[in-house]
PDB file of C-alpha atoms in Angstrom:
ATOM      1  CA  UNK A1163     -40.245 -18.087   1.524  1.00  0.00           C
ATOM      2  CA  UNK A1164     -38.003 -18.247  -1.540  1.00  0.00           C
ATOM      3  CA  UNK A1165     -35.811 -20.927  -2.585  1.00  0.00           C
ATOM      4  CA  UNK A1166     -32.281 -20.381  -2.134  1.00  0.00           C
ATOM      5  CA  UNK A1167     -30.985 -20.109  -6.045  1.00  0.00           C
ATOM      6  CA  UNK A1168     -28.781 -22.725  -7.224  1.00  0.00           C
ATOM      7  CA  UNK A1169     -25.497 -21.663  -7.145  1.00  0.00           C
ATOM      8  CA  UNK A1170     -23.277 -21.707 -10.685  1.00  0.00           C
ATOM      9  CA  UNK A1171     -19.684 -22.317 -10.554  1.00  0.00           C
ATOM     10  CA  UNK A1172     -17.487 -20.730 -13.305  1.00  0.00           C
ATOM     11  CA  UNK A1173     -14.127 -21.462 -14.294  1.00  0.00           C
ATOM     12  CA  UNK A1174     -11.613 -18.540 -13.990  1.00  0.00           C
ATOM     13  CA  UNK A1175     -10.296 -15.860 -11.565  1.00  0.00           C
ATOM     14  CA  UNK A1176     -13.749 -14.896 -10.302  1.00  0.00           C
ATOM     15  CA  UNK A1177     -16.316 -17.186  -9.151  1.00  0.00           C
ATOM     16  CA  UNK A1178     -19.512 -16.298  -9.493  1.00  0.00           C
ATOM     17  CA  UNK A1179     -23.362 -17.111  -8.694  1.00  0.00           C
ATOM     18  CA  UNK A1180     -26.552 -16.490 -11.777  1.00  0.00           C
ATOM     19  CA  UNK A1181     -28.631 -14.224 -10.618  1.00  0.00           C
ATOM     20  CA  UNK A1182     -31.540 -11.933 -11.765  1.00  0.00           C
ATOM     21  CA  UNK A1183     -31.293  -8.199 -11.317  1.00  0.00           C
ATOM     22  CA  UNK A1184     -33.407  -5.419 -12.335  1.00  0.00           C
ATOM     23  CA  UNK A1185     -32.695  -3.889 -15.768  1.00  0.00           C
ATOM     24  CA  UNK A1186     -34.067  -4.204 -18.921  1.00  0.00           C
ATOM     25  CA  UNK A1187     -32.618  -6.252 -21.810  1.00  0.00           C
ATOM     26  CA  UNK A1188     -34.048  -6.937 -26.149  1.00  0.00           C
ATOM     27  CA  UNK A1189     -34.567 -10.754 -25.228  1.00  0.00           C
ATOM     28  CA  UNK A1190     -38.037 -12.482 -25.174  1.00  0.00           C
ATOM     29  CA  UNK A1191     -38.485 -15.404 -22.503  1.00  0.00           C
ATOM     30  CA  UNK A1192     -37.843 -17.788 -25.111  1.00  0.00           C
ATOM     31  CA  UNK A1193     -34.830 -16.158 -27.091  1.00  0.00           C
ATOM     32  CA  UNK A1194     -36.938 -14.201 -29.438  1.00  0.00           C
ATOM     33  CA  UNK A1195     -35.853 -10.373 -29.823  1.00  0.00           C
ATOM     34  CA  UNK A1196     -38.419  -8.126 -28.882  1.00  0.00           C
ATOM     35  CA  UNK A1197     -40.096  -8.025 -24.893  1.00  0.00           C
ATOM     36  CA  UNK A1198     -37.982  -6.433 -22.297  1.00  0.00           C
ATOM     37  CA  UNK A1199     -36.542  -8.767 -19.250  1.00  0.00           C
ATOM     38  CA  UNK A1200     -34.093  -8.638 -16.730  1.00  0.00           C
ATOM     39  CA  UNK A1201     -30.601  -8.660 -17.157  1.00  0.00           C
ATOM     40  CA  UNK A1202     -29.057 -11.555 -15.971  1.00  0.00           C
ATOM     41  CA  UNK A1203     -26.392 -10.365 -13.438  1.00  0.00           C
ATOM     42  CA  UNK A1204     -23.070 -12.596 -11.863  1.00  0.00           C
ATOM     43  CA  UNK A1205     -22.126 -12.640  -8.115  1.00  0.00           C
ATOM     44  CA  UNK A1206     -18.893 -12.293  -6.844  1.00  0.00           C
ATOM     45  CA  UNK A1207     -17.226 -13.997  -4.482  1.00  0.00           C
ATOM     46  CA  UNK A1208     -13.437 -12.367  -4.584  1.00  0.00           C
ATOM     47  CA  UNK A1209     -12.292 -10.495  -1.094  1.00  0.00           C
ATOM     48  CA  UNK A1210     -12.232  -7.472  -0.813  1.00  0.00           C
ATOM     49  CA  UNK A1211      -9.652  -5.130  -1.721  1.00  0.00           C
ATOM     50  CA  UNK A1212      -9.077  -2.720   1.114  1.00  0.00           C
ATOM     51  CA  UNK A1213     -13.061  -2.387   2.321  1.00  0.00           C
ATOM     52  CA  UNK A1214     -14.183  -2.727  -0.934  1.00  0.00           C
ATOM     53  CA  UNK A1215     -15.736  -5.558  -2.666  1.00  0.00           C
ATOM     54  CA  UNK A1216     -17.130  -6.017  -6.115  1.00  0.00           C
ATOM     55  CA  UNK A1217     -20.841  -8.079  -5.610  1.00  0.00           C
ATOM     56  CA  UNK A1218     -21.702  -8.765  -8.768  1.00  0.00           C
ATOM     57  CA  UNK A1219     -21.045  -7.995 -12.402  1.00  0.00           C
ATOM     58  CA  UNK A1220     -23.749  -7.323 -15.375  1.00  0.00           C
ATOM     59  CA  UNK A1221     -22.370  -8.491 -18.606  1.00  0.00           C
ATOM     60  CA  UNK A1222     -24.667  -7.933 -21.712  1.00  0.00           C
ATOM     61  CA  UNK A1223     -24.063  -8.989 -25.105  1.00  0.00           C
ATOM     62  CA  UNK A1224     -25.045  -9.454 -28.561  1.00  0.00           C
ATOM     63  CA  UNK A1225     -26.443 -12.840 -28.231  1.00  0.00           C
ATOM     64  CA  UNK A1226     -30.044 -13.033 -28.854  1.00  0.00           C
ATOM     65  CA  UNK A1227     -30.777 -14.623 -25.224  1.00  0.00           C
ATOM     66  CA  UNK A1228     -29.240 -14.902 -22.054  1.00  0.00           C
ATOM     67  CA  UNK A1229     -26.933 -17.628 -21.684  1.00  0.00           C
ATOM     68  CA  UNK A1230     -23.679 -18.215 -18.922  1.00  0.00           C
ATOM     69  CA  UNK A1231     -20.283 -18.318 -20.174  1.00  0.00           C
ATOM     70  CA  UNK A1232     -16.736 -18.383 -18.537  1.00  0.00           C
ATOM     71  CA  UNK A1233     -15.799 -15.349 -16.547  1.00  0.00           C
ATOM     72  CA  UNK A1234     -19.723 -13.833 -16.638  1.00  0.00           C
ATOM     73  CA  UNK A1235     -23.172 -13.583 -17.848  1.00  0.00           C
ATOM     74  CA  UNK A1236     -24.826 -12.121 -21.206  1.00  0.00           C
ATOM     75  CA  UNK A1237     -27.600 -10.614 -22.016  1.00  0.00           C
ATOM     76  CA  UNK A1238     -28.917  -8.421 -25.235  1.00  0.00           C
ATOM     77  CA  UNK A1239     -26.803  -5.092 -25.865  1.00  0.00           C
ATOM     78  CA  UNK A1240     -28.918  -2.160 -24.862  1.00  0.00           C
ATOM     79  CA  UNK A1241     -28.547   0.595 -27.719  1.00  0.00           C
ATOM     80  CA  UNK A1242     -26.348   4.043 -26.671  1.00  0.00           C
ATOM     81  CA  UNK A1243     -23.718   1.544 -24.235  1.00  0.00           C
ATOM     82  CA  UNK A1244     -22.177  -1.266 -23.593  1.00  0.00           C
ATOM     83  CA  UNK A1245     -24.751  -2.434 -21.022  1.00  0.00           C
ATOM     84  CA  UNK A1246     -21.673  -3.406 -18.412  1.00  0.00           C
ATOM     85  CA  UNK A1247     -21.753  -2.356 -14.821  1.00  0.00           C
ATOM     86  CA  UNK A1248     -20.131  -3.660 -11.609  1.00  0.00           C
ATOM     87  CA  UNK A1249     -22.044  -3.543  -8.429  1.00  0.00           C
ATOM     88  CA  UNK A1250     -19.994  -2.650  -5.150  1.00  0.00           C
ATOM     89  CA  UNK A1251     -20.237  -2.390  -1.578  1.00  0.00           C
ATOM     90  CA  UNK A1252     -17.573  -0.092   0.555  1.00  0.00           C
ATOM     91  CA  UNK A1253     -16.906  -1.073   4.255  1.00  0.00           C
ATOM     92  CA  UNK A1254     -15.604   0.852   6.989  1.00  0.00           C
ATOM     93  CA  UNK A1255     -14.222  -1.293  10.009  1.00  0.00           C
ATOM     94  CA  UNK A1256     -12.134   1.369  11.303  1.00  0.00           C
ATOM     95  CA  UNK A1257     -12.438   4.141  13.878  1.00  0.00           C
ATOM     96  CA  UNK A1258     -13.447   7.252  11.826  1.00  0.00           C
ATOM     97  CA  UNK A1259     -15.623   7.920   8.949  1.00  0.00           C
ATOM     98  CA  UNK A1260     -13.296   7.666   5.537  1.00  0.00           C
ATOM     99  CA  UNK A1261     -13.793   8.885   1.764  1.00  0.00           C
ATOM    100  CA  UNK A1262     -12.439   6.315  -0.811  1.00  0.00           C
ATOM    101  CA  UNK A1263     -11.239   6.177  -3.864  1.00  0.00           C
ATOM    102  CA  UNK A1264     -11.688   3.562  -6.120  1.00  0.00           C
ATOM    103  CA  UNK A1265     -10.560   2.893  -9.987  1.00  0.00           C
ATOM    104  CA  UNK A1266     -12.366  -0.046 -11.644  1.00  0.00           C
ATOM    105  CA  UNK A1267     -10.813  -2.104 -14.501  1.00  0.00           C
ATOM    106  CA  UNK A1268     -12.806  -3.419 -17.180  1.00  0.00           C
ATOM    107  CA  UNK A1269     -10.873  -6.290 -18.677  1.00  0.00           C
ATOM    108  CA  UNK A1270     -11.009  -9.346 -21.301  1.00  0.00           C
ATOM    109  CA  UNK A1271     -10.662 -13.050 -20.089  1.00  0.00           C
ATOM    110  CA  UNK A1272      -6.670 -12.355 -20.717  1.00  0.00           C
ATOM    111  CA  UNK A1273      -6.922  -9.778 -18.311  1.00  0.00           C
ATOM    112  CA  UNK A1274      -6.257  -7.004 -20.833  1.00  0.00           C
ATOM    113  CA  UNK A1275      -7.499  -3.384 -19.593  1.00  0.00           C
ATOM    114  CA  UNK A1276     -10.046  -2.095 -22.043  1.00  0.00           C
ATOM    115  CA  UNK A1277     -10.743   0.815 -19.659  1.00  0.00           C
ATOM    116  CA  UNK A1278     -10.576   2.215 -16.181  1.00  0.00           C
ATOM    117  CA  UNK A1279     -13.665   4.389 -14.422  1.00  0.00           C
ATOM    118  CA  UNK A1280     -12.723   5.889 -11.119  1.00  0.00           C
ATOM    119  CA  UNK A1281     -15.230   6.159  -8.392  1.00  0.00           C
ATOM    120  CA  UNK A1282     -15.388   8.175  -4.956  1.00  0.00           C
ATOM    121  CA  UNK A1283     -17.120   7.444  -2.358  1.00  0.00           C
ATOM    122  CA  UNK A1284     -17.671   9.857   0.711  1.00  0.00           C
ATOM    123  CA  UNK A1285     -18.379   9.662   3.941  1.00  0.00           C
ATOM    124  CA  UNK A1286     -18.907   5.826   5.168  1.00  0.00           C
ATOM    125  CA  UNK A1287     -18.809   6.291   8.642  1.00  0.00           C
ATOM    126  CA  UNK A1288     -17.267   4.033  11.150  1.00  0.00           C
ATOM    127  CA  UNK A1289     -18.953   0.587  11.354  1.00  0.00           C
ATOM    128  CA  UNK A1290     -21.058   1.376   8.419  1.00  0.00           C
ATOM    129  CA  UNK A1291     -21.188   0.540   4.466  1.00  0.00           C
ATOM    130  CA  UNK A1292     -22.214   1.861   1.098  1.00  0.00           C
ATOM    131  CA  UNK A1293     -22.971   0.017  -1.868  1.00  0.00           C
ATOM    132  CA  UNK A1294     -23.160   1.712  -5.371  1.00  0.00           C
ATOM    133  CA  UNK A1295     -23.082   0.349  -8.733  1.00  0.00           C
ATOM    134  CA  UNK A1296     -19.986   1.783 -11.571  1.00  0.00           C
ATOM    135  CA  UNK A1297     -21.238   1.206 -15.214  1.00  0.00           C
ATOM    136  CA  UNK A1298     -18.970   1.092 -18.282  1.00  0.00           C
ATOM    137  CA  UNK A1299     -20.888   2.900 -20.682  1.00  0.00           C
ATOM    138  CA  UNK A1300     -19.536   2.900 -24.122  1.00  0.00           C
ATOM    139  CA  UNK A1301     -16.337   1.253 -25.347  1.00  0.00           C
ATOM    140  CA  UNK A1302     -14.436   2.249 -28.277  1.00  0.00           C
ATOM    141  CA  UNK A1303     -14.908   0.537 -31.747  1.00  0.00           C
ATOM    142  CA  UNK A1304     -13.414  -2.459 -32.303  1.00  0.00           C
ATOM    143  CA  UNK A1305     -12.486  -2.650 -28.621  1.00  0.00           C
ATOM    144  CA  UNK A1306     -12.170  -6.683 -27.557  1.00  0.00           C
ATOM    145  CA  UNK A1307     -15.142  -8.228 -25.524  1.00  0.00           C
ATOM    146  CA  UNK A1308     -14.916  -7.292 -21.734  1.00  0.00           C
ATOM    147  CA  UNK A1309     -15.776 -10.451 -19.617  1.00  0.00           C
ATOM    148  CA  UNK A1310     -14.729  -9.396 -16.280  1.00  0.00           C
ATOM    149  CA  UNK A1311     -14.179  -6.047 -13.516  1.00  0.00           C
ATOM    150  CA  UNK A1312     -11.600  -5.866 -10.921  1.00  0.00           C
ATOM    151  CA  UNK A1313     -10.521  -3.451  -8.076  1.00  0.00           C
ATOM    152  CA  UNK A1314      -7.253  -2.008  -9.731  1.00  0.00           C
ATOM    153  CA  UNK A1315      -6.717   0.299  -6.996  1.00  0.00           C
ATOM    154  CA  UNK A1316      -8.273   1.548  -3.656  1.00  0.00           C
ATOM    155  CA  UNK A1317      -7.352   5.220  -1.570  1.00  0.00           C
ATOM    156  CA  UNK A1318      -8.654   5.861   1.243  1.00  0.00           C
ATOM    157  CA  UNK A1319      -8.355   8.804   3.398  1.00  0.00           C
ATOM    158  CA  UNK A1320     -10.111  10.839   6.511  1.00  0.00           C
ATOM    159  CA  UNK A1321     -12.970  12.330   5.517  1.00  0.00           C
ATOM    160  CA  UNK A1322     -11.872  15.400   7.030  1.00  0.00           C
ATOM    161  CA  UNK A1323      -8.904  15.441   5.048  1.00  0.00           C
ATOM    162  CA  UNK A1324     -10.680  14.402   1.735  1.00  0.00           C
ATOM    163  CA  UNK A1325      -9.388  16.359  -1.290  1.00  0.00           C
ATOM    164  CA  UNK A1326     -11.969  18.117  -3.221  1.00  0.00           C
ATOM    165  CA  UNK A1327     -12.424  19.481  -7.134  1.00  0.00           C
ATOM    166  CA  UNK A1328     -16.144  20.166  -6.380  1.00  0.00           C
ATOM    167  CA  UNK A1329     -18.903  20.784  -3.711  1.00  0.00           C
ATOM    168  CA  UNK A1330     -19.337  23.053  -1.095  1.00  0.00           C
ATOM    169  CA  UNK A1331     -15.970  25.126  -0.151  1.00  0.00           C
ATOM    170  CA  UNK A1332     -14.287  23.511   3.060  1.00  0.00           C
ATOM    171  CA  UNK A1333     -14.989  25.830   6.146  1.00  0.00           C
ATOM    172  CA  UNK A1334     -10.916  26.814   5.918  1.00  0.00           C
ATOM    173  CA  UNK A1335     -11.930  28.739   2.929  1.00  0.00           C
ATOM    174  CA  UNK A1336      -9.356  26.543   0.686  1.00  0.00           C
ATOM    175  CA  UNK A1337      -9.630  23.689  -1.701  1.00  0.00           C
ATOM    176  CA  UNK A1338      -7.058  21.104  -2.104  1.00  0.00           C
ATOM    177  CA  UNK A1339      -6.623  18.532  -4.849  1.00  0.00           C
ATOM    178  CA  UNK A1340      -3.999  16.706  -6.540  1.00  0.00           C
ATOM    179  CA  UNK A1341      -4.125  15.831 -10.432  1.00  0.00           C
ATOM    180  CA  UNK A1342      -3.206  12.675 -12.351  1.00  0.00           C
ATOM    181  CA  UNK A1343       0.110  13.686 -12.951  1.00  0.00           C
ATOM    182  CA  UNK A1344       2.799  13.444 -15.864  1.00  0.00           C
ATOM    183  CA  UNK A1345       5.468  10.696 -16.354  1.00  0.00           C
ATOM    184  CA  UNK A1346       8.225  10.636 -19.072  1.00  0.00           C
ATOM    185  CA  UNK A1347      11.787   8.854 -18.731  1.00  0.00           C
ATOM    186  CA  UNK A1348      11.422   8.274 -15.120  1.00  0.00           C
ATOM    187  CA  UNK A1349      10.604  11.241 -13.865  1.00  0.00           C
ATOM    188  CA  UNK A1350       7.315  11.912 -12.278  1.00  0.00           C
ATOM    189  CA  UNK A1351       5.458  15.658 -11.467  1.00  0.00           C
ATOM    190  CA  UNK A1352       2.004  15.459  -9.628  1.00  0.00           C
ATOM    191  CA  UNK A1353       0.067  18.848  -9.782  1.00  0.00           C
ATOM    192  CA  UNK A1354      -1.173  19.925  -6.459  1.00  0.00           C
ATOM    193  CA  UNK A1355      -3.717  22.803  -7.183  1.00  0.00           C
ATOM    194  CA  UNK A1356      -4.949  25.443  -4.075  1.00  0.00           C
ATOM    195  CA  UNK A1357      -8.327  27.344  -5.153  1.00  0.00           C
ATOM    196  CA  UNK A1358      -9.993  30.476  -2.823  1.00  0.00           C
ATOM    197  CA  UNK A1359     -12.923  29.304  -2.594  1.00  0.00           C
ATOM    198  CA  UNK A1360     -14.037  31.915   0.327  1.00  0.00           C
ATOM    199  CA  UNK A1361     -14.865  35.086   0.245  1.00  0.00           C
ATOM    200  CA  UNK A1362     -11.561  36.721   1.347  1.00  0.00           C
ATOM    201  CA  UNK A1363      -8.652  37.055  -0.411  1.00  0.00           C
ATOM    202  CA  UNK A1364      -5.689  34.425   0.692  1.00  0.00           C
ATOM    203  CA  UNK A1365      -2.136  35.603   0.731  1.00  0.00           C
ATOM    204  CA  UNK A1366       0.438  32.490   0.248  1.00  0.00           C
ATOM    205  CA  UNK A1367       4.517  32.870   0.440  1.00  0.00           C
ATOM    206  CA  UNK A1368       6.412  29.481   0.130  1.00  0.00           C
ATOM    207  CA  UNK A1369       5.969  25.694  -0.419  1.00  0.00           C
ATOM    208  CA  UNK A1370       3.342  24.114   0.612  1.00  0.00           C
ATOM    209  CA  UNK A1371       4.008  21.797   3.920  1.00  0.00           C
ATOM    210  CA  UNK A1372       3.916  17.873   3.370  1.00  0.00           C
ATOM    211  CA  UNK A1373       4.043  14.789   5.818  1.00  0.00           C
ATOM    212  CA  UNK A1374       4.434  11.310   4.270  1.00  0.00           C
ATOM    213  CA  UNK A1375       2.263   8.552   5.068  1.00  0.00           C
ATOM    214  CA  UNK A1376       2.291   5.062   4.317  1.00  0.00           C
ATOM    215  CA  UNK A1377      -0.740   2.510   3.582  1.00  0.00           C
ATOM    216  CA  UNK A1378      -1.625   2.704   7.378  1.00  0.00           C
ATOM    217  CA  UNK A1379      -1.465   6.658   7.387  1.00  0.00           C
ATOM    218  CA  UNK A1380       1.661   6.627   9.453  1.00  0.00           C
ATOM    219  CA  UNK A1381       4.276   8.919   8.638  1.00  0.00           C
ATOM    220  CA  UNK A1382       6.981   7.487   6.900  1.00  0.00           C
ATOM    221  CA  UNK A1383      10.636   8.418   7.620  1.00  0.00           C
ATOM    222  CA  UNK A1384      14.505   8.719   5.939  1.00  0.00           C
ATOM    223  CA  UNK A1385      12.826  10.771   2.847  1.00  0.00           C
ATOM    224  CA  UNK A1386      14.091  14.646   2.276  1.00  0.00           C
ATOM    225  CA  UNK A1387      11.660  17.017   1.337  1.00  0.00           C
ATOM    226  CA  UNK A1388      14.102  19.324  -1.133  1.00  0.00           C
ATOM    227  CA  UNK A1389      12.390  22.615  -2.235  1.00  0.00           C
ATOM    228  CA  UNK A1390      12.091  23.515  -6.024  1.00  0.00           C
ATOM    229  CA  UNK A1391      11.919  21.462  -9.252  1.00  0.00           C
ATOM    230  CA  UNK A1392      15.485  21.733  -9.988  1.00  0.00           C
ATOM    231  CA  UNK A1393      16.416  19.611  -6.462  1.00  0.00           C
ATOM    232  CA  UNK A1394      15.161  16.649  -9.070  1.00  0.00           C
ATOM    233  CA  UNK A1395      15.327  18.017 -12.249  1.00  0.00           C
ATOM    234  CA  UNK A1396      15.563  20.987 -14.742  1.00  0.00           C
ATOM    235  CA  UNK A1397      12.492  22.344 -16.627  1.00  0.00           C
ATOM    236  CA  UNK A1398       9.705  21.087 -14.384  1.00  0.00           C
ATOM    237  CA  UNK A1399       8.394  24.379 -14.569  1.00  0.00           C
ATOM    238  CA  UNK A1400       8.945  24.708 -10.464  1.00  0.00           C
ATOM    239  CA  UNK A1401      12.252  25.985 -10.229  1.00  0.00           C
ATOM    240  CA  UNK A1402      11.302  29.890  -9.124  1.00  0.00           C
ATOM    241  CA  UNK A1403      11.847  30.736  -5.575  1.00  0.00           C
ATOM    242  CA  UNK A1404       8.773  31.426  -3.805  1.00  0.00           C
ATOM    243  CA  UNK A1405       7.453  34.804  -3.251  1.00  0.00           C
ATOM    244  CA  UNK A1406       4.360  36.689  -1.971  1.00  0.00           C
ATOM    245  CA  UNK A1407       1.169  35.502  -3.981  1.00  0.00           C
ATOM    246  CA  UNK A1408      -2.635  36.467  -2.774  1.00  0.00           C
ATOM    247  CA  UNK A1409      -5.240  35.008  -4.013  1.00  0.00           C
ATOM    248  CA  UNK A1410      -8.618  36.735  -4.502  1.00  0.00           C
ATOM    249  CA  UNK A1411     -11.968  34.063  -4.176  1.00  0.00           C
ATOM    250  CA  UNK A1412     -12.104  32.215  -6.971  1.00  0.00           C
ATOM    251  CA  UNK A1413      -8.552  32.204  -8.186  1.00  0.00           C
ATOM    252  CA  UNK A1414      -6.144  28.889  -7.975  1.00  0.00           C
ATOM    253  CA  UNK A1415      -2.531  28.422  -7.093  1.00  0.00           C
ATOM    254  CA  UNK A1416      -0.237  25.837  -8.413  1.00  0.00           C
ATOM    255  CA  UNK A1417       2.410  23.497  -7.043  1.00  0.00           C
ATOM    256  CA  UNK A1418       3.580  19.890  -7.333  1.00  0.00           C
ATOM    257  CA  UNK A1419       5.460  17.222  -6.253  1.00  0.00           C
ATOM    258  CA  UNK A1420       8.406  16.008  -8.371  1.00  0.00           C
ATOM    259  CA  UNK A1421      10.615  12.672  -8.056  1.00  0.00           C
ATOM    260  CA  UNK A1422      12.566  10.071  -9.561  1.00  0.00           C
ATOM    261  CA  UNK A1423      11.258   6.218  -9.551  1.00  0.00           C
ATOM    262  CA  UNK A1424      15.022   5.328 -10.014  1.00  0.00           C
ATOM    263  CA  UNK A1425      16.091   2.041  -8.445  1.00  0.00           C
ATOM    264  CA  UNK A1426      19.856   0.841  -7.598  1.00  0.00           C
ATOM    265  CA  UNK A1427      21.058  -0.533  -4.723  1.00  0.00           C
ATOM    266  CA  UNK A1428      18.889  -0.614  -1.354  1.00  0.00           C
ATOM    267  CA  UNK A1429      15.286  -1.622  -0.735  1.00  0.00           C
ATOM    268  CA  UNK A1430      12.428   0.449  -3.141  1.00  0.00           C
ATOM    269  CA  UNK A1431      10.387   3.298  -1.305  1.00  0.00           C
ATOM    270  CA  UNK A1432       6.522   3.467  -2.268  1.00  0.00           C
ATOM    271  CA  UNK A1433       4.144   6.144  -0.604  1.00  0.00           C
ATOM    272  CA  UNK A1434       0.795   6.231  -0.920  1.00  0.00           C
ATOM    273  CA  UNK A1435      -0.152   9.379   0.695  1.00  0.00           C
ATOM    274  CA  UNK A1436       1.175  12.800   1.223  1.00  0.00           C
ATOM    275  CA  UNK A1437      -0.759  15.132   4.271  1.00  0.00           C
ATOM    276  CA  UNK A1438      -0.786  18.659   3.061  1.00  0.00           C
ATOM    277  CA  UNK A1439      -0.954  22.103   4.604  1.00  0.00           C
ATOM    278  CA  UNK A1440      -1.433  24.796   1.791  1.00  0.00           C
ATOM    279  CA  UNK A1441       0.469  27.457   4.766  1.00  0.00           C
ATOM    280  CA  UNK A1442       1.294  27.028   8.662  1.00  0.00           C
ATOM    281  CA  UNK A1443      -1.973  26.373  10.303  1.00  0.00           C
ATOM    282  CA  UNK A1444      -4.008  25.545   7.194  1.00  0.00           C
ATOM    283  CA  UNK A1445      -6.265  22.639   7.389  1.00  0.00           C
ATOM    284  CA  UNK A1446      -4.767  19.393   6.664  1.00  0.00           C
ATOM    285  CA  UNK A1447      -5.570  17.469   3.437  1.00  0.00           C
ATOM    286  CA  UNK A1448      -4.555  13.998   2.445  1.00  0.00           C
ATOM    287  CA  UNK A1449      -4.162  12.927  -1.124  1.00  0.00           C
ATOM    288  CA  UNK A1450      -3.175   9.967  -2.872  1.00  0.00           C
ATOM    289  CA  UNK A1451       0.043  10.645  -5.418  1.00  0.00           C
ATOM    290  CA  UNK A1452       1.409   7.217  -5.465  1.00  0.00           C
ATOM    291  CA  UNK A1453       4.749   8.106  -4.697  1.00  0.00           C
ATOM    292  CA  UNK A1454       7.112   5.348  -6.512  1.00  0.00           C
ATOM    293  CA  UNK A1455      10.367   6.774  -5.489  1.00  0.00           C
ATOM    294  CA  UNK A1456      12.512   4.071  -5.812  1.00  0.00           C
ATOM    295  CA  UNK A1457      16.033   4.124  -3.818  1.00  0.00           C
ATOM    296  CA  UNK A1458      16.304   7.823  -4.316  1.00  0.00           C
ATOM    297  CA  UNK A1459      15.260   8.848  -1.106  1.00  0.00           C
ATOM    298  CA  UNK A1460      14.010  12.337  -2.075  1.00  0.00           C
ATOM    299  CA  UNK A1461      11.057  14.600  -3.098  1.00  0.00           C
ATOM    300  CA  UNK A1462      11.034  17.458  -4.524  1.00  0.00           C
ATOM    301  CA  UNK A1463       8.272  20.138  -4.286  1.00  0.00           C
ATOM    302  CA  UNK A1464       7.372  23.697  -6.098  1.00  0.00           C
ATOM    303  CA  UNK A1465       6.891  26.928  -4.537  1.00  0.00           C
ATOM    304  CA  UNK A1466       2.940  28.111  -4.761  1.00  0.00           C
ATOM    305  CA  UNK A1467       2.361  30.150  -8.417  1.00  0.00           C
ATOM    306  CA  UNK A1468      -0.448  31.525  -9.911  1.00  0.00           C
ATOM    307  CA  UNK A1469      -2.534  28.432 -11.769  1.00  0.00           C
ATOM    308  CA  UNK A1470      -1.523  29.131 -15.976  1.00  0.00           C
ATOM    309  CA  UNK A1471       1.833  30.494 -15.397  1.00  0.00           C
TER     310      UNK A1471
END
């Protein structure tokens, strides 16, 4: 019977447990360079964030032998990358299959973010879990040492309504997703992309139908959804009225969510999710644009137009 490993208390925001995991590093058992030995891994005991938990972090460094330091456990760095990674566990305690999008931040001891990595975990069934690993890859030249990994953001939507940029074409024949958006001077614009991935022509004439949802994916009331970008700001590129648009298989249309994050009197409103119908009767797709609407109470939506216009 294997004996439990001794616990190592590490100062800082993360409590670490020194453990051994598979992974080659360039260090001998006696500390000299040459032989490959397992890279040490630090087990993290931070609580889950919306069902997602970092379970361990591997933080190789240029030191010739493994050594415990505040915030992580270090070993030699492998050629071609930083060797930094985090193992995570996604647990679904809900009643339906969910798809999770997780943004990980790789930071220094002071919390400065050196890079982000986004991972999508699809189809986690109710009462089930899924484990994985996210790798930082190569750090930019001159970047400060990464010593911690944290969960920056978790978005989760029903798998039946999950957006998809790639993969199998949905049964509806339409693939819809939101991009990362653009922000300037308090103006926010997030593109909605619609691809005809089916085998028949599809005709659009109008605006996407939107339902704003809170963190529990319940409807948010009191926000006016206005047609056209000019309802929020001029020059957004989504000012034209709707016109009939036929998408042949493989062609793409574009709309947008437009808002300002102005905060004056009252309570600021944040809307994490938007359920989108590309046209009446279409299958719903739930995107996670993170609408920081401030106290404006308004959201603009552009008419569908051909992508590239």
